[in-house]
PDB file of C-alpha atoms in Angstrom:
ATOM      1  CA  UNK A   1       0.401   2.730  26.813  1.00 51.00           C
ATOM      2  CA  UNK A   2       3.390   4.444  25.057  1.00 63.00           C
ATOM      3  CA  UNK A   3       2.417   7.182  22.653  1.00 81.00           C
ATOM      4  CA  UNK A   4       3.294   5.737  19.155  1.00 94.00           C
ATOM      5  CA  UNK A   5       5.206   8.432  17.199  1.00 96.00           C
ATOM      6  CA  UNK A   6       7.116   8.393  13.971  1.00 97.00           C
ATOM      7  CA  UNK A   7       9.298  10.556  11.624  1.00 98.00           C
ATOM      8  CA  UNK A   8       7.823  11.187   8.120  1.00 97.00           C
ATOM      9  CA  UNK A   9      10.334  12.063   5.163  1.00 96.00           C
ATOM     10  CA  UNK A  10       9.777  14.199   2.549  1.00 94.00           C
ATOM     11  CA  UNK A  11       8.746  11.205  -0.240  1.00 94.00           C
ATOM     12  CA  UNK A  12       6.316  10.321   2.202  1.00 95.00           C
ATOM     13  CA  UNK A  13       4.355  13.996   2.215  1.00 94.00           C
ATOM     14  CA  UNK A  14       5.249  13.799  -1.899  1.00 93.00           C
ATOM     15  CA  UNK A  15       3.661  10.405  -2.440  1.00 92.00           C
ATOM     16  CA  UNK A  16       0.188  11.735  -0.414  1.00 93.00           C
ATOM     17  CA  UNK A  17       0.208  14.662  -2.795  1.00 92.00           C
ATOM     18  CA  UNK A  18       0.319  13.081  -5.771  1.00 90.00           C
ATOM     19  CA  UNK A  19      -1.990  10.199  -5.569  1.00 87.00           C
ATOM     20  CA  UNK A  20      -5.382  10.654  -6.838  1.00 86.00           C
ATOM     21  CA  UNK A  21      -6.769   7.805  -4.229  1.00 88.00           C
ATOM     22  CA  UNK A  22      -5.468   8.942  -1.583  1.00 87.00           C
ATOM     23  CA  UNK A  23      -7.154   7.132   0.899  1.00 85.00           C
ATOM     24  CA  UNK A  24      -4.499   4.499   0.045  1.00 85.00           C
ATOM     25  CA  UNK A  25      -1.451   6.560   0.552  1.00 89.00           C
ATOM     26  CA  UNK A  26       1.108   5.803   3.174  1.00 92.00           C
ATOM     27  CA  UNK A  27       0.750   8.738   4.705  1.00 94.00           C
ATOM     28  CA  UNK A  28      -3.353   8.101   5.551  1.00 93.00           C
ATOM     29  CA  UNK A  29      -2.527   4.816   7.075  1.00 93.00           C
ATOM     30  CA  UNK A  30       0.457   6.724   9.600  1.00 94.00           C
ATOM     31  CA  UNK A  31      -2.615   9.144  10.683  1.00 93.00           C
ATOM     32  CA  UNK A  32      -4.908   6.352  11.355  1.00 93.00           C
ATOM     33  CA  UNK A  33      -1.495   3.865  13.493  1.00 93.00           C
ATOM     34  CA  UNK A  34       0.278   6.838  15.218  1.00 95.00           C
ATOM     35  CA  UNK A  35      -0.400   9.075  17.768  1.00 94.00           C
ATOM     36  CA  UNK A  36       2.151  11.639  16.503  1.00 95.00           C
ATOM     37  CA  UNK A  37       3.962  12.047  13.785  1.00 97.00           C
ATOM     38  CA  UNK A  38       7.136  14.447  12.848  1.00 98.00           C
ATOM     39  CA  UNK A  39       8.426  16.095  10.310  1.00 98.00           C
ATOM     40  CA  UNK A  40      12.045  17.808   9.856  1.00 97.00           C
ATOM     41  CA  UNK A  41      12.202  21.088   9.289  1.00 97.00           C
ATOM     42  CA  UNK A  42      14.461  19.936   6.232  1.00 97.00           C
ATOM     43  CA  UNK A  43      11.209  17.791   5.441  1.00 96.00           C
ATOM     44  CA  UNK A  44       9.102  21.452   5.624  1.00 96.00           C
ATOM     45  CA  UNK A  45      11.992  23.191   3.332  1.00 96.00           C
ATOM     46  CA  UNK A  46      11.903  20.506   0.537  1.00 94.00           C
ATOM     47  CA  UNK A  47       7.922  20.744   0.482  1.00 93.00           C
ATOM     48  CA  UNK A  48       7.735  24.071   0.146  1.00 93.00           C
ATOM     49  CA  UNK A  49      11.034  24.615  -1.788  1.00 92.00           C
ATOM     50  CA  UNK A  50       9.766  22.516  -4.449  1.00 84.00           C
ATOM     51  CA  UNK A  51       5.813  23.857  -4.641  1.00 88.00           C
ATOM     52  CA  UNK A  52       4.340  25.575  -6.515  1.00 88.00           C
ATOM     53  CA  UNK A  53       2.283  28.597  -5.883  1.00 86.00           C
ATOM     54  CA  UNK A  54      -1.128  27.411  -6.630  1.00 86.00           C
ATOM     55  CA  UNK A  55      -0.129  24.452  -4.383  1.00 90.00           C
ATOM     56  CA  UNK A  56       1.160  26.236  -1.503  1.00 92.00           C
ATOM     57  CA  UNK A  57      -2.194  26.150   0.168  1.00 91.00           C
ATOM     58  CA  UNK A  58      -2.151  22.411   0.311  1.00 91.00           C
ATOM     59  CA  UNK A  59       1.326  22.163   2.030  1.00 92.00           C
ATOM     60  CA  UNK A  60       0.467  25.031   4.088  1.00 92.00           C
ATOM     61  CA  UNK A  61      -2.974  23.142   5.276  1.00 92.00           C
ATOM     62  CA  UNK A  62      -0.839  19.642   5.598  1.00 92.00           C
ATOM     63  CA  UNK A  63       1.784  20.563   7.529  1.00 94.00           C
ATOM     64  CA  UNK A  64      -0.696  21.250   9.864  1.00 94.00           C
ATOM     65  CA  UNK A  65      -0.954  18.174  11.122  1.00 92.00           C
ATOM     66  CA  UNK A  66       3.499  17.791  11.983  1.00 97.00           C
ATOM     67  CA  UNK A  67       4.990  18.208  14.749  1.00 97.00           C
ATOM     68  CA  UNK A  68       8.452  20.040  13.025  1.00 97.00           C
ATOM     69  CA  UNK A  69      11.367  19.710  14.414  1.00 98.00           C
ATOM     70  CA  UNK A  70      14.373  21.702  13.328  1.00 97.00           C
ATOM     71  CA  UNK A  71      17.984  21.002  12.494  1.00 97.00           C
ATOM     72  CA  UNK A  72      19.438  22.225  15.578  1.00 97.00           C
ATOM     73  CA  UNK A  73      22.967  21.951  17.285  1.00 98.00           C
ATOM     74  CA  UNK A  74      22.581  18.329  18.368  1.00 98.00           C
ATOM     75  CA  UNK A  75      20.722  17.115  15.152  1.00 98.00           C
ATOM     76  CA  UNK A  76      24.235  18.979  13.582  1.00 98.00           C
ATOM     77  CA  UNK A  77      26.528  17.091  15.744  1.00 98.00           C
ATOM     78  CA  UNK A  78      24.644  14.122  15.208  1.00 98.00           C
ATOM     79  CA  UNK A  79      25.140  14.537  11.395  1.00 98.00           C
ATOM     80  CA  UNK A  80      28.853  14.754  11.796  1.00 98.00           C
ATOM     81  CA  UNK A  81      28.825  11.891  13.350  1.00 97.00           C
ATOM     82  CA  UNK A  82      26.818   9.736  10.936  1.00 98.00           C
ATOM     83  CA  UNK A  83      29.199  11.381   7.879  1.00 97.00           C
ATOM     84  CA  UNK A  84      32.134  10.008   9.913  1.00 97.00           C
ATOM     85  CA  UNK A  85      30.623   6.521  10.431  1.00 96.00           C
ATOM     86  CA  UNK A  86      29.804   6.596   6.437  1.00 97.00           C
ATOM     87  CA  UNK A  87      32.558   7.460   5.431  1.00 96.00           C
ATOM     88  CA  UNK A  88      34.457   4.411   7.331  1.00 96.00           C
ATOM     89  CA  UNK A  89      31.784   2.123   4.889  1.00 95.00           C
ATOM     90  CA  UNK A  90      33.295   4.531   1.701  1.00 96.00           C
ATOM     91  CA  UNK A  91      29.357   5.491   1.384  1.00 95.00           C
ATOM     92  CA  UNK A  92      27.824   9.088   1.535  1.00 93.00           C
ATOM     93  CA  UNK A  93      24.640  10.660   1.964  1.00 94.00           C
ATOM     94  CA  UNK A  94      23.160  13.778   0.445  1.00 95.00           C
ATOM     95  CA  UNK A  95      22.761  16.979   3.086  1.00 96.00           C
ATOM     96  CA  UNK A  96      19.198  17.022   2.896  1.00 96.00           C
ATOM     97  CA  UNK A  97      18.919  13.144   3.824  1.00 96.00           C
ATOM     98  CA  UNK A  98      21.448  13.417   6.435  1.00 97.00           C
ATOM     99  CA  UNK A  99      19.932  16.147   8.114  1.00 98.00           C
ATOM    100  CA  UNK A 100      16.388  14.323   8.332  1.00 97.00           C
ATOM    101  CA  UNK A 101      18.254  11.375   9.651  1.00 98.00           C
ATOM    102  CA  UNK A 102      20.109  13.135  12.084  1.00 98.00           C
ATOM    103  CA  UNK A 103      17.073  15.109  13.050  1.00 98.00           C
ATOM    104  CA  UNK A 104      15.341  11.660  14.030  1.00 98.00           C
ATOM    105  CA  UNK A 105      18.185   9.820  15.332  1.00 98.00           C
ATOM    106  CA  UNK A 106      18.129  12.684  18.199  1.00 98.00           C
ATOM    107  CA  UNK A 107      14.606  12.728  18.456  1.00 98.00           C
ATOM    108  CA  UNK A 108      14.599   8.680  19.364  1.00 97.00           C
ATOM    109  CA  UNK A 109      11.990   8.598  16.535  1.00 97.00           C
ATOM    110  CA  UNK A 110      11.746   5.936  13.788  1.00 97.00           C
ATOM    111  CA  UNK A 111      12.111   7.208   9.825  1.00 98.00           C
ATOM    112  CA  UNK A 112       9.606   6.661   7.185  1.00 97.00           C
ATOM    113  CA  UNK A 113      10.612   7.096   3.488  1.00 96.00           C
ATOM    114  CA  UNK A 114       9.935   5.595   0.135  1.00 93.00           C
ATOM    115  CA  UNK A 115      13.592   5.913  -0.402  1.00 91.00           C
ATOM    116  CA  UNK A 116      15.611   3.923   1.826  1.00 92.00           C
ATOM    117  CA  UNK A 117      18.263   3.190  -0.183  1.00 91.00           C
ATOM    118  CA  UNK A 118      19.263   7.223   0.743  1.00 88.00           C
ATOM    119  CA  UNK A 119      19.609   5.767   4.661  1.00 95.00           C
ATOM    120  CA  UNK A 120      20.296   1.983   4.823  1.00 94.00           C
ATOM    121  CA  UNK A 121      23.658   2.886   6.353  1.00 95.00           C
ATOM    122  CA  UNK A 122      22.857   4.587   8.745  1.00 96.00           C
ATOM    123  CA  UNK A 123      23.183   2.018  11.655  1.00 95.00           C
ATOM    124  CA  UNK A 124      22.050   4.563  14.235  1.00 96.00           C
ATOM    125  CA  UNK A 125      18.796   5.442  12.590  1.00 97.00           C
ATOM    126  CA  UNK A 126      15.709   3.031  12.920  1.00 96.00           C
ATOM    127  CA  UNK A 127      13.990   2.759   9.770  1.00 96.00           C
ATOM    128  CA  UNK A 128      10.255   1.531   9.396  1.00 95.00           C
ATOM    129  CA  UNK A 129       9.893  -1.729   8.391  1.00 88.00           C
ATOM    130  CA  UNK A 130       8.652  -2.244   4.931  1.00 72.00           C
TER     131      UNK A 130
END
């Protein structure tokens, strides 16, 4: 059988953080229905960017359990090419998203997020069903 993996965004990790049950997080249920499961580095950056110090141990402890994957010269070309396809639709993406979806669409890996209104256009990047 196929190892099952998937791509975790950022509002993913954020979501597991701040709920107080969080046996009922998204996150908990990808652990339990995936073999593997990836982060961006961009994902790593905006954890850590946005912790705070007391909290650092936390992220430090989660991100444990990633496999990162970093922004490299195909995820980059891959993001030029999703800006050009965007831009053909008038629509735009902020560099943070883009990266993460570029970063998966190279990867072959589908995209979690609580925010897929960021990456709806993005025909060459397989979203999770909801």
């Amino acid at each position: 059988m196929a190892d099952k993996k998937l791509m975790i965004d950022s509002t993913i990790l954020i979501d597991y953080f701040r709920k107080t049950d969080k046996n009922n997080s998204r996150l908990i249920s990808h652990f339990k229905n995936y073999d593997s499961l990836y982060i961006s580095s961009i994902t790593e950056f905006e954890v850590i960017n946005g912790s705070s110090s007391p909290h650092m141990e936390f992220w430090n402890k989660m991100l444990l359990g990633f496999t990162v994957l970093d922004f490299d010269s195909r995820a980059a070309r891959q993001a030029t090419e999703i800006v050009r396809l965007l831009k053909t639709k008038r629509k735009s993406i902020d560099k943070p998203d883009l990266f993460i979806a570029a970063t998966s669409v190279v990867h072959g890996l589908t995209l979690d997020t609580t925010n897929r209104k960021h990456f709806i256009y993005i025909d060459s990047l397989n979203l999770l069903a909801e």
